[in-house]
C-alpha cells in the first residue's frame, strides 16, 4: 500500500548546456526528448527520491507548466523552415505536452496529463484541478512539473503530491498568485516556494 507522507517530494535540476540533454536514470524506450524535457526529468528523479515511497501509483496525474517550451527545439524548427527541410512542429516536440508525455512514460503512469503554457496563473489553474482530483479520489498522486530556459540556463522543478498534501497545494496556489510572484517563470515560483519552506 502507498504511504501518505505529509511532505511533498521536491526536486530541482538545472543545466547551463542548452544544447545537450543530461543523462537520465529513467529507462525510456523513446529517448528522443529535447534538452529541456531531459532537465525536467532530472528534476522529477529528485522529487521521486524525496518522497520516501517505495512504490509508484499507476494513477499518478501529471501537470506540466512552461512559458516558452524548449527553445532549442524551436530554433531547430525555425532553421528547418528557413531551408525548407521537413521538421516536426514545435507543438509536437518542444511544448509543455512533451514534459507531461515523457514524465508519464518515465514513471509508467496511466493517470491523466495536463499541459499548460504560462506562469503563476497557470500554476494556480493546474493545482486547483490537481486538488480536485486528489480529494475526489480520481488519482492517488499528482506531479507538478515546471521547466523553462531562464537566463541562459535550462531549469526545472518537480513536486510529487499525495492526498495528504492538500494544505500545501493551497499554500502554493496562494504563493503563485501573489503579486510579487505571478509574473515569474513557473519553475522560479516553485523553487522559491520550496526554498522558503525549508528555511522555516
Coordinates of N, CA and C in Angstrom, one line a residue:
X1 N 0.8 -1.2 0.0 CA 0.0 0.0 0.0 C 0.9 1.2 0.0
X2 N 0.4 2.3 -0.8 CA 1.2 3.5 -0.8 C 1.0 4.3 0.5
X3 N 2.2 4.8 1.0 CA 2.0 5.6 2.2 C 1.6 7.0 1.9
X4 N 1.2 7.7 2.9 CA 0.8 9.1 2.8 C 1.8 10.0 3.5
X5 N 2.9 10.3 3.0 CA 3.8 11.2 3.7 C 3.3 12.6 3.7
X6 N 3.6 13.3 4.8 CA 3.0 14.6 5.0 C 3.7 15.7 4.1
X7 N 4.9 15.5 3.7 CA 5.6 16.5 3.0 C 5.7 16.0 1.5
X8 N 5.4 16.9 0.6 CA 5.5 16.5 -0.8 C 7.0 16.4 -1.2
X9 N 7.3 15.5 -2.2 CA 8.7 15.4 -2.6 C 9.0 16.5 -3.6
X10 N 10.1 17.1 -3.4 CA 10.5 18.3 -4.3 C 11.9 17.9 -4.9
X11 N 12.0 18.3 -6.2 CA 13.3 18.1 -6.9 C 13.6 19.3 -7.8
X12 N 14.8 19.6 -8.0 CA 15.2 20.7 -8.9 C 16.5 20.3 -9.6
X13 N 16.5 20.7 -10.9 CA 17.7 20.5 -11.7 C 17.9 21.6 -12.7
X14 N 19.2 21.9 -12.9 CA 19.4 22.9 -14.0 C 20.7 22.6 -14.7
X15 N 20.8 23.0 -15.9 CA 21.9 22.8 -16.8 C 22.2 24.1 -17.6
X16 N 23.5 24.4 -17.6 CA 23.9 25.6 -18.4 C 24.2 25.2 -19.9
X17 N 24.1 23.9 -20.2 CA 24.3 23.4 -21.6 C 22.9 23.3 -22.2
X18 N 22.5 24.3 -23.0 CA 21.2 24.3 -23.5 C 21.0 23.4 -24.8
X19 N 22.1 22.8 -25.3 CA 22.1 22.0 -26.5 C 22.3 20.6 -26.2
X20 N 22.5 20.2 -25.0 CA 22.8 18.7 -24.7 C 22.0 18.3 -23.5
X21 N 21.3 17.2 -23.7 CA 20.5 16.6 -22.7 C 21.3 15.9 -21.6
X22 N 21.0 16.1 -20.3 CA 21.7 15.4 -19.3 C 21.4 13.9 -19.3
X23 N 22.2 13.1 -18.7 CA 22.0 11.6 -18.7 C 20.9 11.3 -17.6
X24 N 20.0 10.5 -18.0 CA 18.8 10.1 -17.1 C 19.0 8.8 -16.5
X25 N 18.4 8.6 -15.3 CA 18.4 7.3 -14.7 C 17.1 6.5 -15.2
X26 N 16.1 7.3 -15.6 CA 14.9 6.6 -16.1 C 15.2 5.8 -17.4
X27 N 14.6 4.7 -17.5 CA 14.7 3.9 -18.7 C 13.5 4.1 -19.6
X28 N 13.6 4.9 -20.7 CA 12.5 5.3 -21.5 C 12.8 4.7 -22.9
X29 N 11.9 4.0 -23.5 CA 12.1 3.4 -24.8 C 12.4 4.5 -25.9
X30 N 11.6 5.5 -25.8 CA 11.7 6.7 -26.8 C 12.5 7.7 -26.0
X31 N 13.8 7.8 -26.3 CA 14.7 8.7 -25.6 C 15.1 9.9 -26.5
X32 N 14.2 10.3 -27.4 CA 14.5 11.5 -28.3 C 14.1 12.8 -27.7
X33 N 13.9 12.9 -26.4 CA 13.4 14.1 -25.8 C 14.4 15.2 -25.9
X34 N 14.0 16.4 -26.0 CA 14.8 17.6 -26.1 C 15.5 17.9 -24.8
X35 N 16.5 18.8 -24.8 CA 17.3 19.1 -23.5 C 16.4 19.6 -22.4
X36 N 15.4 20.4 -22.7 CA 14.5 21.0 -21.6 C 13.7 19.8 -21.0
X37 N 13.2 18.9 -21.8 CA 12.5 17.8 -21.2 C 13.4 16.9 -20.4
X38 N 14.6 16.7 -20.8 CA 15.6 15.9 -20.0 C 15.9 16.5 -18.7
X39 N 16.0 17.8 -18.7 CA 16.3 18.6 -17.4 C 15.1 18.4 -16.5
X40 N 13.9 18.5 -17.1 CA 12.6 18.3 -16.3 C 12.6 16.9 -15.7
X41 N 13.0 15.9 -16.5 CA 13.0 14.5 -16.0 C 14.0 14.3 -14.8
X42 N 15.2 15.1 -14.9 CA 16.1 15.0 -13.8 C 15.5 15.6 -12.5
X43 N 14.8 16.7 -12.7 CA 14.1 17.3 -11.5 C 13.0 16.3 -11.0
X44 N 12.4 15.6 -11.9 CA 11.4 14.6 -11.4 C 12.1 13.4 -10.7
X45 N 13.2 13.0 -11.2 CA 14.0 12.0 -10.4 C 14.3 12.4 -9.0
X46 N 14.6 13.7 -8.8 CA 14.9 14.2 -7.5 C 13.7 14.2 -6.6
X47 N 12.5 14.7 -7.2 CA 11.3 14.7 -6.5 C 10.9 13.3 -6.0
X48 N 11.0 12.4 -6.9 CA 10.6 11.0 -6.5 C 11.5 10.4 -5.5
X49 N 12.7 10.7 -5.5 CA 13.7 10.2 -4.5 C 13.4 10.8 -3.1
X50 N 12.7 12.0 -3.1 CA 12.5 12.7 -1.8 C 11.1 12.4 -1.3
X51 N 10.4 11.4 -1.8 CA 9.0 11.2 -1.3 C 9.0 10.2 -0.2
X52 N 10.0 9.3 -0.1 CA 10.1 8.3 0.9 C 9.2 7.1 0.6
X53 N 8.7 7.1 -0.6 CA 7.8 6.0 -1.1 C 8.6 4.9 -1.8
X54 N 8.3 3.7 -1.6 CA 9.0 2.6 -2.3 C 8.2 2.2 -3.6
X55 N 6.9 2.6 -3.6 CA 6.0 2.2 -4.8 C 5.6 3.5 -5.5
X56 N 5.2 3.3 -6.8 CA 4.6 4.4 -7.5 C 3.2 4.0 -7.9
X57 N 2.3 5.0 -7.8 CA 0.9 4.7 -8.2 C 0.8 4.8 -9.7
X58 N 0.1 3.8 -10.3 CA -0.2 3.9 -11.7 C -1.2 5.0 -12.1
X59 N -1.9 5.5 -11.1 CA -2.9 6.5 -11.3 C -2.3 7.9 -10.9
X60 N -1.1 8.1 -11.2 CA -0.5 9.4 -10.9 C -0.8 10.4 -12.0
X61 N -1.3 11.5 -11.7 CA -1.6 12.6 -12.7 C -0.4 13.5 -12.8
X62 N -0.2 13.9 -14.0 CA 1.0 14.8 -14.3 C 0.5 16.1 -14.9
X63 N 0.9 17.2 -14.2 CA 0.6 18.5 -14.7 C 1.9 19.3 -15.0
X64 N 2.0 19.8 -16.2 CA 3.2 20.5 -16.6 C 2.9 21.9 -17.0
X65 N 3.9 22.8 -16.6 CA 3.7 24.2 -17.0 C 5.1 24.7 -17.5
X66 N 5.0 25.4 -18.6 CA 6.2 26.1 -19.2 C 5.8 27.3 -19.9
X67 N 6.6 28.3 -19.9 CA 6.3 29.6 -20.5 C 6.7 29.6 -22.0
X68 N 7.9 29.2 -22.3 CA 8.3 29.2 -23.7 C 8.6 27.9 -24.3
X69 N 8.6 26.8 -23.5 CA 8.9 25.5 -24.0 C 10.4 25.4 -24.3
X70 N 10.7 24.4 -25.1 CA 12.1 24.1 -25.4 C 12.6 25.0 -26.5
X71 N 13.4 26.1 -26.2 CA 13.9 27.0 -27.2 C 14.9 26.3 -28.1
X72 N 15.6 25.3 -27.7 CA 16.5 24.5 -28.5 C 15.7 23.9 -29.7
X73 N 14.5 23.3 -29.4 CA 13.7 22.7 -30.4 C 13.1 23.8 -31.3
X74 N 12.7 24.9 -30.7 CA 12.1 25.9 -31.5 C 13.1 26.4 -32.6
X75 N 14.3 26.6 -32.2 CA 15.4 27.0 -33.1 C 15.6 26.0 -34.2
X76 N 15.5 24.7 -33.9 CA 15.6 23.7 -34.9 C 14.5 23.7 -35.9
X77 N 13.3 24.0 -35.4 CA 12.1 24.2 -36.3 C 12.3 25.4 -37.2
X78 N 12.7 26.5 -36.7 CA 12.9 27.7 -37.5 C 14.0 27.5 -38.5
X79 N 15.1 26.8 -38.2 CA 16.2 26.5 -39.1 C 15.7 25.6 -40.2
X80 N 14.9 24.7 -39.9 CA 14.3 23.7 -40.9 C 13.4 24.5 -41.8
X81 N 12.6 25.4 -41.3 CA 11.7 26.1 -42.2 C 12.4 27.0 -43.1
X82 N 13.5 27.6 -42.6 CA 14.3 28.5 -43.4 C 15.0 27.8 -44.6
X83 N 15.3 26.5 -44.5 CA 15.9 25.8 -45.6 C 14.9 24.8 -46.2
X84 N 13.7 24.9 -45.9 CA 12.6 24.1 -46.5 C 12.8 22.6 -46.2
X85 N 13.4 22.3 -45.1 CA 13.6 20.9 -44.7 C 12.4 20.5 -43.8
X86 N 11.9 19.2 -43.9 CA 10.8 18.8 -43.0 C 11.3 18.7 -41.6
X87 N 10.4 19.1 -40.7 CA 10.7 19.1 -39.2 C 9.4 19.0 -38.5
X88 N 9.4 18.2 -37.4 CA 8.2 18.2 -36.6 C 7.9 19.6 -36.0
X89 N 6.6 19.9 -36.0 CA 6.3 21.2 -35.5 C 6.6 21.4 -34.0
X90 N 6.8 22.6 -33.6 CA 7.2 23.0 -32.2 C 6.2 22.4 -31.2
X91 N 4.9 22.5 -31.5 CA 3.9 22.0 -30.5 C 4.0 20.5 -30.3
X92 N 4.6 19.8 -31.3 CA 4.7 18.3 -31.1 C 5.9 17.9 -30.3
X93 N 6.9 18.7 -30.3 CA 8.2 18.2 -29.7 C 8.7 19.2 -28.6
X94 N 8.3 20.4 -28.6 CA 9.0 21.3 -27.7 C 8.2 22.0 -26.7
X95 N 6.9 21.6 -26.6 CA 6.0 22.4 -25.7 C 5.8 21.6 -24.4
X96 N 4.8 22.2 -23.6 CA 4.5 21.6 -22.3 C 4.0 20.1 -22.5
X97 N 3.4 19.8 -23.6 CA 2.9 18.5 -23.8 C 4.0 17.5 -23.7
X98 N 5.2 17.8 -24.2 CA 6.3 16.8 -24.1 C 6.8 16.6 -22.6
X99 N 6.7 17.6 -21.8 CA 7.0 17.5 -20.4 C 6.1 16.4 -19.8
X100 N 4.8 16.5 -20.0 CA 3.9 15.5 -19.5 C 4.0 14.1 -20.1
X101 N 4.2 14.1 -21.4 CA 4.3 12.8 -22.1 C 5.5 12.0 -21.7
X102 N 6.7 12.6 -21.6 CA 7.9 11.9 -21.2 C 7.9 11.5 -19.7
X103 N 7.3 12.4 -18.9 CA 7.2 12.1 -17.5 C 6.3 10.9 -17.3
X104 N 5.2 10.9 -18.0 CA 4.3 9.7 -17.9 C 4.9 8.4 -18.3
X105 N 5.7 8.5 -19.4 CA 6.4 7.3 -19.8 C 7.5 6.9 -18.8
X106 N 8.1 7.9 -18.2 CA 9.2 7.6 -17.3 C 8.8 6.8 -16.1
X107 N 7.6 7.2 -15.5 CA 7.1 6.5 -14.3 C 6.1 5.4 -14.6
X108 N 5.7 5.3 -15.8 CA 4.7 4.2 -16.2 C 3.3 4.5 -15.7
X109 N 3.0 5.8 -15.7 CA 1.7 6.2 -15.2 C 0.6 6.1 -16.3
X110 N -0.6 5.7 -15.8 CA -1.8 5.7 -16.7 C -2.8 6.8 -16.3
X111 N -2.3 7.7 -15.4 CA -3.2 8.8 -15.0 C -3.3 9.9 -16.0
X112 N -4.2 10.9 -15.7 CA -4.4 12.0 -16.6 C -3.1 12.9 -16.7
X113 N -3.0 13.6 -17.8 CA -1.9 14.5 -18.0 C -2.5 15.8 -18.5
X114 N -2.0 16.9 -18.0 CA -2.5 18.3 -18.4 C -1.3 19.1 -18.6
X115 N -1.2 19.8 -19.7 CA -0.1 20.7 -20.1 C -0.6 22.1 -20.3
X116 N 0.2 23.0 -19.8 CA -0.3 24.4 -19.9 C 0.9 25.4 -20.1
X117 N 0.7 26.3 -20.9 CA 1.8 27.4 -21.1 C 1.4 28.6 -20.2
X118 N 2.3 29.1 -19.5 CA 2.0 30.2 -18.7 C 3.0 30.4 -17.5
X119 N 2.6 31.2 -16.5 CA 3.5 31.4 -15.4 C 2.7 31.2 -14.1
X120 N 2.6 32.2 -13.2 CA 2.0 32.0 -11.9 C 0.5 31.6 -12.0
X121 N -0.2 32.2 -12.9 CA -1.7 31.9 -13.0 C -1.8 30.4 -13.5
X122 N -1.0 30.0 -14.4 CA -1.0 28.6 -14.9 C -0.8 27.6 -13.7
X123 N 0.1 27.9 -12.8 CA 0.3 27.0 -11.7 C -1.0 26.9 -10.9
X124 N -1.6 28.1 -10.6 CA -2.8 28.1 -9.8 C -3.9 27.3 -10.5
X125 N -4.1 27.4 -11.8 CA -5.1 26.7 -12.5 C -4.9 25.2 -12.4
X126 N -3.7 24.7 -12.7 CA -3.4 23.3 -12.7 C -3.5 22.7 -11.3
X127 N -3.1 23.5 -10.3 CA -3.1 23.0 -8.9 C -4.5 22.9 -8.3
X128 N -5.4 23.8 -8.8 CA -6.8 23.7 -8.4 C -7.4 22.4 -8.9
X129 N -7.1 22.1 -10.2 CA -7.6 20.9 -10.7 C -6.9 19.7 -10.0
X130 N -5.7 19.8 -9.7 CA -5.0 18.7 -9.0 C -5.6 18.4 -7.7
X131 N -5.9 19.4 -7.0 CA -6.5 19.3 -5.6 C -7.9 18.6 -5.8
X132 N -8.6 19.0 -6.8 CA -9.9 18.4 -7.0 C -9.8 16.9 -7.3
X133 N -8.8 16.5 -8.1 CA -8.5 15.1 -8.5 C -8.2 14.3 -7.2
X134 N -7.3 14.9 -6.4 CA -6.9 14.2 -5.1 C -8.1 14.0 -4.2
X135 N -8.8 15.1 -3.9 CA -9.9 15.0 -2.9 C -11.0 14.1 -3.4
X136 N -11.3 14.0 -4.7 CA -12.3 13.1 -5.2 C -11.9 11.7 -5.4
X137 N -10.6 11.5 -5.2 CA -10.0 10.1 -5.4 C -9.9 9.7 -6.8
X138 N -9.9 10.7 -7.8 CA -9.7 10.3 -9.2 C -8.3 9.8 -9.5
X139 N -7.3 10.2 -8.7 CA -6.0 9.7 -8.8 C -5.3 9.8 -7.4
X140 N -4.3 9.0 -7.3 CA -3.6 8.8 -6.0 C -2.5 9.8 -5.7
X141 N -1.9 10.3 -6.8 CA -0.7 11.2 -6.6 C -0.8 12.2 -7.8
X142 N -0.1 13.3 -7.5 CA 0.0 14.4 -8.5 C 1.4 14.8 -8.7
X143 N 1.9 14.9 -9.9 CA 3.2 15.5 -10.1 C 3.0 16.9 -10.8
X144 N 3.6 17.9 -10.3 CA 3.6 19.2 -10.9 C 5.1 19.4 -11.4
X145 N 5.2 19.6 -12.7 CA 6.5 19.7 -13.4 C 6.5 21.1 -14.1
X146 N 7.5 21.9 -13.7 CA 7.7 23.2 -14.4 C 9.1 23.4 -14.9
X147 N 9.2 23.8 -16.1 CA 10.5 23.9 -16.7 C 10.6 25.1 -17.8
X148 N 11.7 25.8 -17.8 CA 11.9 26.8 -18.8 C 13.4 27.1 -19.0
X149 N 13.7 27.8 -20.0 CA 15.1 28.3 -20.2 C 15.1 29.7 -19.6
X150 N 15.9 29.9 -18.5 CA 15.9 31.2 -17.8 C 17.3 31.7 -17.7
X151 N 17.5 32.9 -18.1 CA 18.9 33.5 -18.0 C 20.0 32.6 -18.6
X152 N 19.6 32.0 -19.7 CA 20.6 31.2 -20.5 C 20.8 29.7 -19.9
X153 N 20.0 29.4 -18.9 CA 20.2 28.0 -18.3 C 18.8 27.3 -18.4
X154 N 18.9 26.0 -18.6 CA 17.7 25.2 -18.5 C 17.4 24.8 -17.1
X155 N 16.2 25.2 -16.6 CA 15.9 25.0 -15.2 C 14.5 24.2 -15.1
X156 N 14.4 23.3 -14.1 CA 13.2 22.6 -13.9 C 13.0 22.3 -12.4
X157 N 11.8 22.3 -12.0 CA 11.4 21.9 -10.6 C 10.2 21.0 -10.7
X158 N 10.2 20.0 -9.9 CA 9.1 19.0 -9.9 C 8.7 18.8 -8.4
X159 N 7.4 18.6 -8.2 CA 6.8 18.3 -6.9 C 5.9 17.1 -7.0
X160 N 6.0 16.2 -6.1 CA 5.2 15.0 -6.0 C 4.2 15.1 -4.8
X161 N 3.0 15.3 -5.1 CA 1.9 15.5 -4.0 C 1.1 14.2 -3.8
X162 N 0.7 14.0 -2.6 CA -0.3 13.0 -2.3 C -1.5 13.7 -1.7
X163 N -2.5 12.9 -1.4 CA -3.8 13.5 -0.8 C -3.5 14.1 0.5
X164 N -2.4 13.7 1.2 CA -2.1 14.3 2.5 C -1.5 15.8 2.3
X165 N -1.3 16.2 1.1 CA -0.7 17.5 0.9 C -1.6 18.6 0.4
X166 N -2.9 18.4 0.6 CA -3.8 19.4 0.0 C -3.6 20.8 0.6
X167 N -3.2 20.9 1.9 CA -2.9 22.1 2.5 C -1.7 22.8 1.9
X168 N -0.7 22.0 1.6 CA 0.5 22.5 0.9 C 0.1 23.0 -0.5
X169 N -0.8 22.3 -1.2 CA -1.3 22.8 -2.5 C -1.9 24.1 -2.4
X170 N -2.8 24.3 -1.4 CA -3.4 25.6 -1.2 C -2.4 26.7 -0.9
X171 N -1.4 26.4 -0.2 CA -0.3 27.4 0.1 C 0.4 27.8 -1.2
X172 N 0.7 26.8 -2.0 CA 1.4 27.1 -3.2 C 0.6 27.8 -4.2
X173 N -0.7 27.6 -4.3 CA -1.6 28.4 -5.1 C -1.6 29.8 -4.7
X174 N -1.7 30.1 -3.4 CA -1.7 31.4 -2.9 C -0.4 32.1 -3.2
X175 N 0.7 31.4 -3.1 CA 2.1 31.9 -3.3 C 2.2 32.3 -4.8
X176 N 1.7 31.4 -5.7 CA 1.9 31.6 -7.1 C 1.1 32.8 -7.6
X177 N 0.0 33.2 -6.9 CA -0.8 34.3 -7.3 C -0.5 35.6 -6.7
X178 N 0.5 35.5 -5.7 CA 1.0 36.8 -5.1 C 1.5 37.7 -6.1
X179 N 1.2 39.0 -5.9 CA 1.6 40.0 -7.0 C 3.1 40.0 -7.2
X180 N 3.9 39.6 -6.2 CA 5.4 39.6 -6.4 C 5.8 38.4 -7.2
X181 N 4.9 37.4 -7.3 CA 5.3 36.1 -7.9 C 4.6 35.8 -9.2
X182 N 3.4 36.3 -9.4 CA 2.6 35.8 -10.5 C 3.2 36.0 -11.9
X183 N 4.1 36.9 -12.1 CA 4.7 37.2 -13.4 C 6.0 36.4 -13.6
X184 N 6.5 35.7 -12.5 CA 7.7 34.9 -12.6 C 7.5 33.6 -13.4
X185 N 8.6 33.1 -13.9 CA 8.5 31.7 -14.5 C 8.0 30.8 -13.5
X186 N 7.2 29.8 -14.0 CA 6.6 28.8 -13.0 C 7.7 28.1 -12.3
X187 N 8.8 27.7 -12.9 CA 9.9 27.0 -12.3 C 10.5 27.8 -11.2
X188 N 10.6 29.1 -11.4 CA 11.2 30.0 -10.4 C 10.3 30.1 -9.2
X189 N 9.0 30.1 -9.4 CA 8.0 30.2 -8.3 C 8.1 28.9 -7.5
X190 N 8.1 27.8 -8.1 CA 8.2 26.5 -7.4 C 9.4 26.4 -6.5
X191 N 10.6 26.7 -7.2 CA 11.8 26.7 -6.5 C 11.9 27.6 -5.3
X192 N 11.4 28.8 -5.5 CA 11.4 29.8 -4.4 C 10.5 29.4 -3.3
X193 N 9.3 28.8 -3.6 CA 8.4 28.4 -2.6 C 9.0 27.3 -1.7
X194 N 9.6 26.3 -2.3 CA 10.2 25.2 -1.5 C 11.5 25.6 -0.8
X195 N 12.2 26.5 -1.4 CA 13.4 27.1 -0.7 C 13.0 27.8 0.6
X196 N 11.9 28.6 0.5 CA 11.3 29.3 1.6 C 10.8 28.3 2.7
X197 N 10.1 27.3 2.2 CA 9.6 26.3 3.2 C 10.7 25.6 4.0
X198 N 11.9 25.4 3.3 CA 13.0 24.7 4.0 C 13.6 25.6 5.0
X199 N 13.5 26.9 4.9 CA 14.1 27.9 5.8 C 13.2 28.1 7.0
X200 N 11.9 27.8 6.9 CA 11.0 28.0 8.1 C 11.3 27.0 9.2

